[in-house]
């Protein structure tokens, strides 16, 4: 953010709407922000739902750098407190959603939140690492197979090249022999 006065900034580089102007302190980098966009399936609210989704898409692209203003000796206790707070916040949000929505809808939202990075699933680290190792090993084995196929092809081409050179040599010798024979016939 840039500011010409020492107080509140006058220019917000990511300002796309009045709502981001209102939320500028929350989006400033000294806090962690989550945004929940609620839409209605009713056709009468389609314009508001569309506007909400567009705002959510714009807000998703806001990149804020986090500034920590605590001492290093408090980091360990702060980290534990933050993780506990995040877990509690997650459970509160999911409990409210469970009250108002069906179980299938809540599960879909949980998956969406984890995919979008809104919630962090601790079990996903193990899954990601296992998937990464699996993909890496498959990629390495396919590359080894490709190298073997290419080296086999190179060896085959070398053998063909040697055979063609030998055939060329035999053909040249035969040609020379025919020339000598013709020249011998012309002499007689």
Coordinates of N, CA and C in Angstrom, one line a residue:
X1 N 0.8 -1.2 0.0 CA 0.0 0.0 0.0 C 0.9 1.2 0.0
X2 N 0.4 2.2 -0.6 CA 1.1 3.5 -0.6 C 0.3 4.5 0.1
X3 N 1.0 5.4 0.7 CA 0.3 6.4 1.5 C 1.1 7.7 1.5
X4 N 0.4 8.8 1.4 CA 1.1 10.1 1.4 C 1.0 10.7 2.8
X5 N 0.1 10.2 3.7 CA 0.0 10.7 5.0 C 0.4 9.5 6.0
X6 N 0.8 9.9 7.2 CA 1.3 8.8 8.1 C 0.1 8.1 8.7
X7 N -1.1 8.5 8.6 CA -2.3 7.8 9.2 C -2.8 6.7 8.3
X8 N -4.0 6.7 8.0 CA -4.6 5.7 7.1 C -4.2 5.9 5.7
X9 N -4.1 4.9 4.9 CA -3.7 5.1 3.5 C -4.8 5.6 2.7
X10 N -4.5 6.4 1.7 CA -5.5 7.0 0.8 C -5.7 6.2 -0.5
X11 N -4.7 5.4 -0.8 CA -4.8 4.6 -2.0 C -4.7 3.1 -1.7
X12 N -5.7 2.3 -2.2 CA -5.6 0.9 -2.0 C -5.5 0.3 -3.3
X13 N -4.3 -0.4 -3.6 CA -4.1 -0.9 -5.0 C -5.1 -2.0 -5.4
X14 N -5.7 -2.7 -4.5 CA -6.6 -3.8 -4.9 C -8.0 -3.4 -4.7
X15 N -8.3 -2.2 -4.6 CA -9.7 -1.7 -4.3 C -10.5 -1.9 -5.6
X16 N -11.5 -2.8 -5.6 CA -12.4 -3.0 -6.7 C -13.8 -2.7 -6.3
X17 N -14.1 -2.5 -5.0 CA -15.5 -2.2 -4.6 C -15.5 -1.5 -3.2
X18 N -16.7 -1.1 -2.8 CA -16.8 -0.4 -1.5 C -16.5 -1.4 -0.4
X19 N -16.8 -2.7 -0.6 CA -16.6 -3.6 0.5 C -15.1 -3.8 0.8
X20 N -14.2 -3.8 -0.3 CA -12.8 -3.9 0.0 C -12.3 -2.7 0.7
X21 N -12.9 -1.5 0.4 CA -12.5 -0.3 1.1 C -12.9 -0.4 2.6
X22 N -14.1 -1.0 2.9 CA -14.5 -1.2 4.3 C -13.6 -2.2 5.0
X23 N -13.2 -3.2 4.3 CA -12.4 -4.3 4.9 C -10.9 -4.0 4.8
X24 N -10.4 -2.8 4.4 CA -9.0 -2.6 4.2 C -8.1 -2.9 5.4
X25 N -8.6 -2.7 6.6 CA -7.8 -3.0 7.8 C -7.7 -4.5 7.9
X26 N -8.7 -5.3 7.6 CA -8.6 -6.7 7.7 C -7.8 -7.3 6.6
X27 N -7.7 -6.6 5.4 CA -6.9 -7.1 4.3 C -5.5 -6.5 4.3
X28 N -5.1 -5.8 5.3 CA -3.9 -5.1 5.4 C -2.6 -5.9 5.6
X29 N -2.7 -7.1 6.1 CA -1.6 -8.0 6.3 C -1.3 -8.3 7.8
X30 N -2.0 -7.6 8.7 CA -1.7 -7.9 10.1 C -2.7 -8.9 10.7
X31 N -3.5 -9.5 9.8 CA -4.5 -10.5 10.3 C -4.7 -11.5 9.2
X32 N -5.3 -12.6 9.6 CA -5.6 -13.6 8.6 C -7.1 -13.5 8.3
X33 N -7.4 -13.5 7.0 CA -8.8 -13.2 6.6 C -9.4 -14.4 5.9
X34 N -10.6 -14.7 6.2 CA -11.4 -15.7 5.5 C -12.7 -15.0 5.0
X35 N -13.1 -15.3 3.8 CA -14.3 -14.7 3.2 C -15.2 -15.9 2.8
X36 N -16.4 -15.8 3.3 CA -17.5 -16.7 3.0 C -18.6 -16.0 2.2
X37 N -18.7 -16.5 1.0 CA -19.8 -15.9 0.1 C -21.0 -16.7 0.1
X38 N -22.1 -16.2 0.4 CA -23.4 -16.9 0.4 C -24.2 -16.5 -0.7
X39 N -24.7 -17.5 -1.5 CA -25.6 -17.2 -2.6 C -26.9 -17.9 -2.5
X40 N -27.9 -17.4 -3.2 CA -29.2 -17.9 -3.1 C -29.5 -18.6 -4.5
X41 N -30.2 -19.8 -4.4 CA -30.5 -20.5 -5.7 C -31.7 -19.9 -6.3
X42 N -32.4 -18.9 -5.7 CA -33.6 -18.3 -6.2 C -33.3 -17.5 -7.4
X43 N -34.1 -17.6 -8.5 CA -33.9 -16.7 -9.7 C -34.1 -15.3 -9.4
X44 N -34.9 -14.9 -8.4 CA -35.1 -13.5 -8.1 C -33.8 -12.9 -7.5
X45 N -33.0 -13.7 -6.9 CA -31.7 -13.2 -6.3 C -30.5 -13.4 -7.2
X46 N -30.7 -13.8 -8.4 CA -29.6 -14.2 -9.3 C -28.6 -13.0 -9.5
X47 N -29.1 -11.8 -9.6 CA -28.1 -10.7 -9.9 C -27.2 -10.5 -8.6
X48 N -27.8 -10.6 -7.4 CA -27.0 -10.4 -6.2 C -26.1 -11.6 -6.0
X49 N -26.5 -12.8 -6.3 CA -25.7 -14.0 -6.2 C -24.5 -13.8 -7.2
X50 N -24.7 -13.4 -8.4 CA -23.7 -13.2 -9.4 C -22.7 -12.2 -9.0
X51 N -23.2 -11.1 -8.4 CA -22.3 -10.0 -7.9 C -21.5 -10.5 -6.7
X52 N -22.1 -11.3 -5.9 CA -21.3 -11.9 -4.7 C -20.2 -12.8 -5.2
X53 N -20.5 -13.7 -6.2 CA -19.5 -14.6 -6.8 C -18.4 -13.8 -7.5
X54 N -18.7 -12.8 -8.2 CA -17.7 -11.9 -8.8 C -16.8 -11.3 -7.8
X55 N -17.4 -10.8 -6.7 CA -16.6 -10.2 -5.6 C -15.7 -11.2 -5.0
X56 N -16.2 -12.4 -4.7 CA -15.4 -13.5 -4.2 C -14.3 -13.9 -5.1
X57 N -14.5 -13.9 -6.4 CA -13.4 -14.2 -7.3 C -12.4 -13.2 -7.3
X58 N -12.8 -11.9 -7.2 CA -11.8 -10.8 -7.1 C -11.0 -10.8 -5.8
X59 N -11.8 -11.1 -4.7 CA -11.1 -11.1 -3.4 C -10.2 -12.3 -3.2
X60 N -10.4 -13.4 -4.0 CA -9.6 -14.5 -3.9 C -8.2 -14.2 -4.4
X61 N -8.1 -13.3 -5.4 CA -6.8 -12.9 -6.0 C -6.0 -11.9 -5.2
X62 N -6.6 -11.4 -4.1 CA -5.9 -10.4 -3.3 C -4.7 -11.1 -2.5
X63 N -3.5 -10.6 -2.7 CA -2.3 -11.2 -2.0 C -1.9 -10.2 -0.9
X64 N -2.0 -10.6 0.3 CA -1.6 -9.8 1.4 C -0.4 -10.4 2.1
X65 N 0.6 -9.6 2.4 CA 1.8 -10.2 3.1 C 1.5 -10.0 4.6
X66 N 1.8 -11.1 5.3 CA 1.5 -11.1 6.7 C 2.7 -10.6 7.5
X67 N 2.5 -9.7 8.4 CA 3.5 -9.1 9.2 C 3.3 -9.6 10.7
X68 N 4.3 -10.2 11.2 CA 4.2 -10.7 12.6 C 4.8 -9.7 13.5
X69 N 4.2 -9.3 14.5 CA 4.7 -8.3 15.4 C 4.9 -8.9 16.9
X70 N 5.3 -10.1 17.0 CA 5.5 -10.7 18.3 C 7.0 -11.1 18.4
X71 N 7.4 -11.3 19.6 CA 8.8 -11.7 19.9 C 9.1 -13.1 19.5
X72 N 10.4 -13.5 19.3 CA 10.7 -14.8 18.9 C 10.5 -15.8 20.0
X73 N 10.7 -15.4 21.3 CA 10.5 -16.4 22.4 C 9.0 -16.8 22.6
X74 N 8.1 -15.9 22.0 CA 6.7 -16.2 22.2 C 6.1 -17.0 21.0
X75 N 7.0 -17.2 19.9 CA 6.5 -17.8 18.7 C 5.9 -19.2 18.9
X76 N 6.6 -20.0 19.7 CA 6.1 -21.4 19.9 C 4.7 -21.4 20.6
X77 N 4.5 -20.6 21.6 CA 3.2 -20.6 22.3 C 2.2 -19.9 21.4
X78 N 2.6 -18.9 20.6 CA 1.7 -18.3 19.7 C 1.2 -19.2 18.6
X79 N 2.2 -20.0 18.1 CA 1.8 -21.0 17.0 C 0.8 -22.0 17.5
X80 N 1.0 -22.5 18.7 CA 0.0 -23.5 19.3 C -1.3 -22.8 19.5
X81 N -1.3 -21.6 19.9 CA -2.6 -20.9 20.1 C -3.3 -20.6 18.8
X82 N -2.5 -20.2 17.8 CA -3.1 -19.9 16.5 C -3.7 -21.2 15.9
X83 N -3.0 -22.3 16.0 CA -3.6 -23.6 15.4 C -4.8 -24.0 16.2
X84 N -4.8 -23.8 17.5 CA -6.0 -24.1 18.3 C -7.1 -23.2 17.9
X85 N -6.8 -21.9 17.7 CA -7.9 -20.9 17.3 C -8.4 -21.3 16.0
X86 N -7.5 -21.6 15.0 CA -8.0 -22.0 13.7 C -8.9 -23.2 13.7
X87 N -8.5 -24.2 14.5 CA -9.3 -25.4 14.6 C -10.7 -25.1 15.3
X88 N -10.7 -24.3 16.3 CA -11.9 -23.9 16.9 C -12.8 -23.1 16.0
X89 N -12.2 -22.2 15.2 CA -13.0 -21.4 14.3 C -13.6 -22.3 13.2
X90 N -12.8 -23.2 12.7 CA -13.3 -24.1 11.7 C -14.5 -24.9 12.2
X91 N -14.4 -25.4 13.5 CA -15.4 -26.2 14.0 C -16.7 -25.4 14.3
X92 N -16.5 -24.1 14.7 CA -17.7 -23.3 14.9 C -18.4 -23.0 13.5
X93 N -17.6 -22.7 12.5 CA -18.2 -22.5 11.2 C -19.0 -23.7 10.7
X94 N -18.3 -24.8 10.8 CA -18.9 -26.1 10.3 C -20.2 -26.4 11.2
X95 N -20.1 -26.1 12.5 CA -21.3 -26.4 13.3 C -22.5 -25.6 12.9
X96 N -22.2 -24.3 12.6 CA -23.3 -23.4 12.1 C -23.8 -23.9 10.7
X97 N -22.9 -24.3 9.9 CA -23.4 -24.8 8.6 C -24.2 -26.1 8.7
X98 N -23.8 -27.0 9.6 CA -24.5 -28.2 9.9 C -25.9 -28.0 10.3
X99 N -26.1 -26.9 11.1 CA -27.4 -26.6 11.6 C -28.4 -26.2 10.5
X100 N -27.8 -25.5 9.5 CA -28.7 -24.9 8.4 C -28.7 -25.7 7.1
X101 N -27.8 -26.7 7.0 CA -27.7 -27.4 5.7 C -27.8 -28.9 5.9
X102 N -27.9 -29.6 4.8 CA -27.9 -31.0 4.8 C -26.5 -31.5 5.0
X103 N -26.3 -32.8 5.3 CA -25.0 -33.4 5.6 C -24.2 -33.4 4.2
X104 N -24.9 -33.7 3.1 CA -24.2 -33.7 1.9 C -23.6 -32.3 1.5
X105 N -24.4 -31.3 1.7 CA -24.0 -29.9 1.4 C -22.8 -29.5 2.3
X106 N -22.8 -29.9 3.6 CA -21.7 -29.6 4.5 C -20.5 -30.3 4.0
X107 N -20.6 -31.6 3.6 CA -19.4 -32.3 3.1 C -18.8 -31.7 1.9
X108 N -19.7 -31.3 1.0 CA -19.2 -30.6 -0.2 C -18.5 -29.3 0.1
X109 N -19.1 -28.5 1.0 CA -18.4 -27.3 1.4 C -17.1 -27.5 2.1
X110 N -17.0 -28.6 2.9 CA -15.7 -28.9 3.6 C -14.7 -29.2 2.5
X111 N -15.0 -30.0 1.5 CA -14.1 -30.3 0.5 C -13.7 -29.1 -0.3
X112 N -14.7 -28.3 -0.6 CA -14.4 -27.0 -1.3 C -13.4 -26.1 -0.5
X113 N -13.7 -26.0 0.8 CA -12.8 -25.1 1.6 C -11.4 -25.7 1.7
X114 N -11.3 -27.0 1.8 CA -9.9 -27.6 1.8 C -9.2 -27.4 0.5
X115 N -10.0 -27.6 -0.6 CA -9.4 -27.4 -1.9 C -9.0 -25.9 -2.2
X116 N -9.8 -25.0 -1.7 CA -9.5 -23.6 -1.9 C -8.5 -23.0 -0.9
X117 N -8.1 -23.8 0.1 CA -7.1 -23.4 1.0 C -7.7 -22.6 2.2
X118 N -9.0 -22.5 2.3 CA -9.6 -21.8 3.4 C -9.4 -22.5 4.7
X119 N -9.7 -23.8 4.6 CA -9.4 -24.7 5.8 C -8.2 -25.6 5.4
X120 N -7.5 -25.9 6.4 CA -6.3 -26.8 6.2 C -6.6 -28.2 6.9
X121 N -6.5 -29.2 6.1 CA -6.8 -30.5 6.5 C -5.4 -31.2 6.9
X122 N -5.1 -31.5 8.1 CA -3.8 -32.1 8.5 C -3.6 -33.4 7.8
X123 N -4.6 -34.2 7.6 CA -4.5 -35.5 6.9 C -4.0 -35.3 5.5
X124 N -4.3 -34.1 4.9 CA -4.0 -33.9 3.5 C -2.5 -33.9 3.2
X125 N -1.7 -33.5 4.2 CA -0.2 -33.5 4.1 C 0.3 -34.9 3.7
X126 N -0.1 -35.9 4.5 CA 0.3 -37.3 4.2 C -0.1 -37.7 2.9
X127 N -1.4 -37.4 2.5 CA -1.9 -37.8 1.2 C -1.1 -37.1 0.1
X128 N -0.8 -35.8 0.3 CA 0.0 -35.1 -0.7 C 1.4 -35.7 -0.9
X129 N 2.0 -35.9 0.3 CA 3.4 -36.5 0.2 C 3.3 -37.9 -0.5
X130 N 2.4 -38.7 -0.1 CA 2.3 -40.0 -0.8 C 2.0 -39.9 -2.3
X131 N 1.1 -39.0 -2.6 CA 0.8 -38.8 -4.1 C 2.1 -38.3 -4.8
X132 N 2.8 -37.3 -4.1 CA 4.0 -36.8 -4.7 C 5.0 -37.9 -4.9
X133 N 5.3 -38.7 -3.9 CA 6.2 -39.8 -4.1 C 5.8 -40.8 -5.1
X134 N 4.5 -41.1 -5.2 CA 4.0 -42.0 -6.2 C 4.2 -41.4 -7.6
X135 N 3.8 -40.2 -7.8 CA 4.0 -39.5 -9.1 C 5.5 -39.4 -9.5
X136 N 6.3 -39.1 -8.5 CA 7.7 -39.0 -8.8 C 8.3 -40.4 -9.2
X137 N 7.9 -41.4 -8.5 CA 8.5 -42.8 -8.8 C 8.0 -43.2 -10.2
X138 N 6.7 -42.9 -10.5 CA 6.2 -43.3 -11.8 C 6.9 -42.5 -12.9
X139 N 7.1 -41.2 -12.6 CA 7.8 -40.4 -13.6 C 9.2 -40.9 -13.9
X140 N 9.9 -41.2 -12.8 CA 11.3 -41.7 -12.9 C 11.3 -43.0 -13.6
X141 N 10.4 -43.9 -13.3 CA 10.4 -45.2 -14.0 C 10.0 -45.1 -15.5
X142 N 9.1 -44.1 -15.8 CA 8.8 -43.9 -17.2 C 10.0 -43.3 -18.0
X143 N 10.7 -42.4 -17.3 CA 11.9 -41.8 -17.9 C 13.0 -42.9 -18.1
X144 N 13.2 -43.8 -17.1 CA 14.1 -44.9 -17.3 C 13.7 -45.8 -18.5
X145 N 12.4 -46.1 -18.6 CA 11.9 -46.9 -19.7 C 12.2 -46.2 -21.0
X146 N 12.0 -44.9 -21.1 CA 12.2 -44.1 -22.3 C 13.7 -44.1 -22.7
X147 N 14.6 -44.0 -21.7 CA 16.0 -44.0 -21.9 C 16.4 -45.4 -22.5
X148 N 15.9 -46.5 -21.9 CA 16.2 -47.8 -22.4 C 15.7 -48.0 -23.8
X149 N 14.5 -47.5 -24.1 CA 14.0 -47.6 -25.5 C 14.9 -46.8 -26.4
X150 N 15.3 -45.6 -26.0 CA 16.1 -44.8 -26.9 C 17.5 -45.4 -27.1
X151 N 18.1 -46.0 -26.0 CA 19.4 -46.6 -26.2 C 19.3 -47.9 -27.0
X152 N 18.2 -48.6 -26.9 CA 18.0 -49.8 -27.8 C 17.9 -49.3 -29.2
X153 N 17.1 -48.3 -29.5 CA 17.0 -47.7 -30.8 C 18.3 -47.3 -31.4
X154 N 19.2 -46.6 -30.5 CA 20.5 -46.2 -31.0 C 21.4 -47.4 -31.4
X155 N 21.3 -48.4 -30.5 CA 22.1 -49.6 -30.8 C 21.7 -50.3 -32.1
X156 N 20.4 -50.3 -32.3 CA 19.8 -50.9 -33.5 C 20.3 -50.1 -34.8
X157 N 20.2 -48.8 -34.6 CA 20.6 -47.9 -35.8 C 22.1 -48.1 -36.0
X158 N 22.9 -48.3 -35.0 CA 24.4 -48.5 -35.2 C 24.6 -49.8 -35.9
X159 N 23.9 -50.8 -35.6 CA 24.0 -52.1 -36.3 C 23.6 -52.0 -37.7
X160 N 22.5 -51.3 -38.0 CA 22.1 -51.0 -39.4 C 23.1 -50.2 -40.1
X161 N 23.7 -49.2 -39.5 CA 24.7 -48.4 -40.1 C 25.9 -49.2 -40.5
X162 N 26.4 -50.1 -39.6 CA 27.5 -51.0 -39.9 C 27.2 -51.9 -41.1
X163 N 26.0 -52.4 -41.0 CA 25.5 -53.3 -42.1 C 25.5 -52.6 -43.5
X164 N 25.0 -51.4 -43.4 CA 24.9 -50.6 -44.7 C 26.3 -50.2 -45.2
X165 N 27.2 -49.9 -44.2 CA 28.6 -49.5 -44.7 C 29.2 -50.8 -45.3
X166 N 29.0 -51.9 -44.7 CA 29.6 -53.2 -45.3 C 29.0 -53.4 -46.7
X167 N 27.7 -53.2 -46.8 CA 27.0 -53.4 -48.1 C 27.5 -52.4 -49.1
X168 N 27.7 -51.2 -48.7 CA 28.3 -50.1 -49.6 C 29.7 -50.5 -50.0
X169 N 30.5 -51.0 -49.1 CA 31.8 -51.4 -49.4 C 31.8 -52.5 -50.5
X170 N 31.0 -53.5 -50.2 CA 30.9 -54.6 -51.2 C 30.4 -54.1 -52.6
X171 N 29.4 -53.2 -52.6 CA 28.9 -52.7 -53.8 C 30.0 -51.9 -54.5
X172 N 30.8 -51.1 -53.8 CA 31.9 -50.3 -54.4 C 33.0 -51.3 -55.0
X173 N 33.3 -52.3 -54.3 CA 34.3 -53.3 -54.8 C 33.7 -54.0 -56.0
X174 N 32.5 -54.3 -56.0 CA 31.9 -54.9 -57.2 C 31.9 -54.0 -58.4
X175 N 31.6 -52.7 -58.1 CA 31.6 -51.7 -59.2 C 33.1 -51.5 -59.7
X176 N 34.0 -51.5 -58.8 CA 35.4 -51.4 -59.3 C 35.8 -52.6 -60.1
X177 N 35.4 -53.8 -59.6 CA 35.7 -55.0 -60.4 C 35.0 -54.9 -61.8
X178 N 33.8 -54.4 -61.9 CA 33.2 -54.3 -63.2 C 33.9 -53.4 -64.1
X179 N 34.4 -52.2 -63.5 CA 35.1 -51.3 -64.3 C 36.4 -51.9 -64.8
X180 N 37.1 -52.6 -63.9 CA 38.3 -53.2 -64.4 C 38.1 -54.3 -65.5
X181 N 37.0 -55.0 -65.3 CA 36.6 -56.0 -66.3 C 36.3 -55.4 -67.7
X182 N 35.6 -54.2 -67.6 CA 35.2 -53.5 -68.9 C 36.5 -53.0 -69.5
X183 N 37.3 -52.4 -68.7 CA 38.5 -51.8 -69.3 C 39.4 -52.9 -69.8
X184 N 39.4 -54.1 -69.2 CA 40.2 -55.2 -69.7 C 39.6 -55.7 -71.0
X185 N 38.3 -55.7 -71.1 CA 37.6 -56.1 -72.4 C 37.9 -55.1 -73.5
X186 N 38.0 -53.8 -73.2 CA 38.3 -52.8 -74.2 C 39.7 -52.9 -74.7
X187 N 40.6 -53.4 -73.8 CA 42.0 -53.5 -74.2 C 42.1 -54.7 -75.2
X188 N 41.4 -55.7 -75.0 CA 41.5 -56.9 -75.9 C 40.8 -56.6 -77.2

